[in-house]
Amino acid sequence: MECVFCSIINRTAPAEIIYEDERIISFLDIRPFNLGHTLVVPKYHSENLLEVPVVYLTDMFRSVQFISAAVVKGLNANGFNVLSNNGRAAGQTIYHCHIHIIPRFDTDTFKFQMNLKSYTNGEMENFGNKIRSQLS
Ligand code: 5GP
Ligand code: ZN
């Protein structure tokens, strides 16, 4: 069965479309954190951010920038969050890559719950090495 975002792209499912071009579609999230919560979606089915072809990736982040500006101006927001959930552990529920733009207001009642950790001695360098060793 076609994924729901592909259905929106193909116009077999409805959506409140904000922007569209050759490679990108943007529409309102049906269950918003705040009203005006917008999704930016490449018109290419790839499961997550790691799978998106570069040509879509470039356009996707360019549109994230100008759509975020429109969200902030249009809604008189005080700020915005940009986020992407990748994998079940990260809370991804739709396996078609997308970026969330969430308008934020000084009067917000919700917070992202963060459980911040600390590094012990030498641990930061160790983690730096693990990540650097995988850069190509
Ligand atoms: P994820 O949890 O994968 O990062 O985000 C998926 C988002 O897609 C959720 O915030 C959810 O509310 C939204 N969503 C799921 N199904 C639909 C739909 O049919 N239409 C729209 N507009 N948004 C959807
Ligand atoms: Zn899809």
Short mmCIF file of C-alpha atoms and ligand atoms in Angstrom, two decimals:
data_model
loop_
_atom_site.label_atom_id
_atom_site.label_comp_id
_atom_site.label_asym_id
_atom_site.label_seq_id
_atom_site.Cartn_x
_atom_site.Cartn_y
_atom_site.Cartn_z
CA MET A 1 0.00 0.00 0.00
CA GLU A 2 1.18 3.51 -0.87
CA CYS A 3 2.47 5.54 2.08
CA VAL A 4 0.26 8.40 3.24
CA PHE A 5 2.74 11.11 2.19
CA CYS A 6 3.03 9.57 -1.29
CA SER A 7 -0.79 9.64 -1.41
CA ILE A 8 -0.75 13.35 -0.57
CA ILE A 9 1.91 13.94 -3.25
CA ASN A 10 -0.20 11.98 -5.78
CA ARG A 11 -3.41 13.76 -4.68
CA THR A 12 -5.13 10.54 -3.66
CA ALA A 13 -5.26 11.85 -0.06
CA PRO A 14 -6.20 15.38 0.98
CA ALA A 15 -3.89 17.85 2.72
CA GLU A 16 -3.70 21.55 3.46
CA ILE A 17 -0.89 22.29 1.04
CA ILE A 18 1.35 25.26 1.85
CA TYR A 19 3.91 25.03 -0.93
CA GLU A 20 4.84 22.79 -3.83
CA ASP A 21 7.47 22.67 -6.54
CA GLU A 22 9.07 20.01 -8.73
CA ARG A 23 10.78 18.20 -5.86
CA ILE A 24 9.13 19.35 -2.63
CA ILE A 25 5.67 19.47 -1.09
CA SER A 26 4.80 21.15 2.20
CA PHE A 27 1.53 20.76 4.08
CA LEU A 28 0.06 21.20 7.56
CA ASP A 29 0.55 18.36 10.05
CA ILE A 30 -2.81 16.79 10.87
CA ARG A 31 -1.93 16.51 14.62
CA PRO A 32 0.03 19.70 15.31
CA PHE A 33 2.14 20.53 18.38
CA ASN A 34 0.98 24.08 17.72
CA LEU A 35 -1.49 25.20 15.05
CA GLY A 36 0.44 25.90 11.87
CA HIS A 37 2.87 23.00 12.46
CA THR A 38 4.09 22.37 8.91
CA LEU A 39 5.80 19.41 7.25
CA VAL A 40 8.31 19.65 4.39
CA VAL A 41 8.45 16.48 2.33
CA PRO A 42 10.55 15.45 -0.68
CA LYS A 43 8.49 14.16 -3.62
CA TYR A 44 10.48 10.96 -3.58
CA HIS A 45 9.80 8.01 -1.34
CA SER A 46 12.80 7.49 0.89
CA GLU A 47 12.37 6.08 4.36
CA ASN A 48 14.43 8.63 6.27
CA LEU A 49 16.97 11.44 6.07
CA LEU A 50 19.85 9.04 5.34
CA GLU A 51 18.15 7.72 2.21
CA VAL A 52 17.19 11.00 0.51
CA PRO A 53 19.04 11.69 -2.77
CA VAL A 54 21.18 14.83 -2.51
CA VAL A 55 19.21 16.68 -5.18
CA TYR A 56 16.07 16.42 -3.01
CA LEU A 57 18.02 17.11 0.17
CA THR A 58 19.28 20.45 -1.09
CA ASP A 59 15.82 21.60 -2.16
CA MET A 60 14.30 20.27 1.05
CA PHE A 61 16.53 22.34 3.35
CA ARG A 62 16.23 25.42 1.14
CA SER A 63 12.45 25.19 1.45
CA VAL A 64 12.65 24.52 5.18
CA GLN A 65 14.31 27.93 5.49
CA PHE A 66 11.82 29.98 3.47
CA ILE A 67 8.75 28.09 4.73
CA SER A 68 9.94 28.61 8.33
CA ALA A 69 10.16 32.34 7.61
CA ALA A 70 6.59 32.28 6.26
CA VAL A 71 5.34 30.30 9.28
CA VAL A 72 6.91 32.79 11.69
CA LYS A 73 5.69 35.88 9.81
CA GLY A 74 2.25 34.48 8.96
CA LEU A 75 1.50 33.36 12.51
CA ASN A 76 3.39 36.06 14.42
CA ALA A 77 5.39 33.29 16.09
CA ASN A 78 8.22 34.11 18.50
CA GLY A 79 10.35 31.23 17.27
CA PHE A 80 10.22 27.81 15.65
CA ASN A 81 11.63 24.31 16.01
CA VAL A 82 12.92 22.33 13.03
CA LEU A 83 13.15 18.62 13.64
CA SER A 84 13.28 15.28 11.90
CA ASN A 85 12.51 11.96 13.59
CA ASN A 86 14.49 9.11 12.07
CA GLY A 87 13.76 5.54 13.14
CA ARG A 88 11.32 4.12 15.66
CA ALA A 89 13.64 4.93 18.58
CA ALA A 90 13.48 8.58 17.56
CA GLY A 91 9.67 8.60 17.35
CA GLN A 92 9.29 8.33 13.58
CA THR A 93 5.78 7.17 12.67
CA ILE A 94 5.63 7.92 8.92
CA TYR A 95 8.45 6.26 7.03
CA HIS A 96 8.72 8.84 4.26
CA CYS A 97 11.39 11.42 5.07
CA HIS A 98 10.02 14.73 6.33
CA ILE A 99 11.04 17.79 8.32
CA HIS A 100 8.78 19.33 10.95
CA ILE A 101 8.53 23.11 11.31
CA ILE A 102 6.83 23.90 14.62
CA PRO A 103 5.86 27.51 15.35
CA ARG A 104 6.66 28.49 18.94
CA PHE A 105 5.19 31.22 21.11
CA ASP A 106 6.37 32.87 24.31
CA THR A 107 3.09 31.66 25.80
CA ASP A 108 3.69 27.98 24.87
CA THR A 109 2.53 25.52 27.47
CA PHE A 110 4.53 22.58 26.13
CA LYS A 111 8.23 21.80 26.48
CA PHE A 112 10.37 19.19 24.78
CA GLN A 113 11.29 16.92 27.68
CA MET A 114 15.05 16.70 27.76
CA ASN A 115 17.07 14.45 30.02
CA LEU A 116 20.50 15.98 29.55
CA LYS A 117 23.53 13.77 30.22
CA SER A 118 27.18 14.58 31.08
CA TYR A 119 30.50 13.29 29.77
CA THR A 120 33.02 11.77 32.16
CA ASN A 121 36.76 12.48 31.71
CA GLY A 122 37.96 11.58 28.20
CA GLU A 123 34.53 10.39 27.14
CA MET A 124 33.86 13.38 24.89
CA GLU A 125 37.03 12.71 22.86
CA ASN A 126 36.10 9.02 22.69
CA PHE A 127 32.65 9.83 21.26
CA GLY A 128 34.19 12.40 18.91
CA ASN A 129 36.53 9.70 17.60
CA LYS A 130 33.70 7.20 17.08
CA ILE A 131 31.76 9.68 14.94
CA ARG A 132 34.75 11.15 13.06
CA SER A 133 35.93 7.65 12.11
CA GLN A 134 32.69 7.13 10.15
CA LEU A 135 32.87 10.35 8.09
CA SER A 136 33.73 9.63 4.48
P1 5GP B 1 6.89 11.53 12.57
O1 5GP B 1 6.28 11.04 13.83
O2 5GP B 1 7.08 10.39 11.58
O3 5GP B 1 8.12 12.37 12.74
O4 5GP B 1 5.85 12.54 11.96
C1 5GP B 1 4.78 12.17 11.18
C2 5GP B 1 3.77 13.31 11.25
O5 5GP B 1 2.83 13.14 10.22
C3 5GP B 1 2.99 13.33 12.56
O6 5GP B 1 3.22 14.57 13.23
C4 5GP B 1 1.54 13.17 12.13
O7 5GP B 1 0.64 13.99 12.85
C5 5GP B 1 1.58 13.55 10.66
N1 5GP B 1 0.60 12.83 9.86
C6 5GP B 1 0.31 11.50 9.91
N2 5GP B 1 -0.62 11.19 8.99
C7 5GP B 1 -0.95 12.35 8.37
C8 5GP B 1 -1.89 12.67 7.33
O8 5GP B 1 -2.61 11.83 6.80
N3 5GP B 1 -1.94 13.97 6.93
C9 5GP B 1 -1.15 14.94 7.50
N4 5GP B 1 -1.28 16.18 7.03
N5 5GP B 1 -0.26 14.67 8.48
C10 5GP B 1 -0.16 13.40 8.91
ZN ZN B 2 6.07 7.77 0.53
#
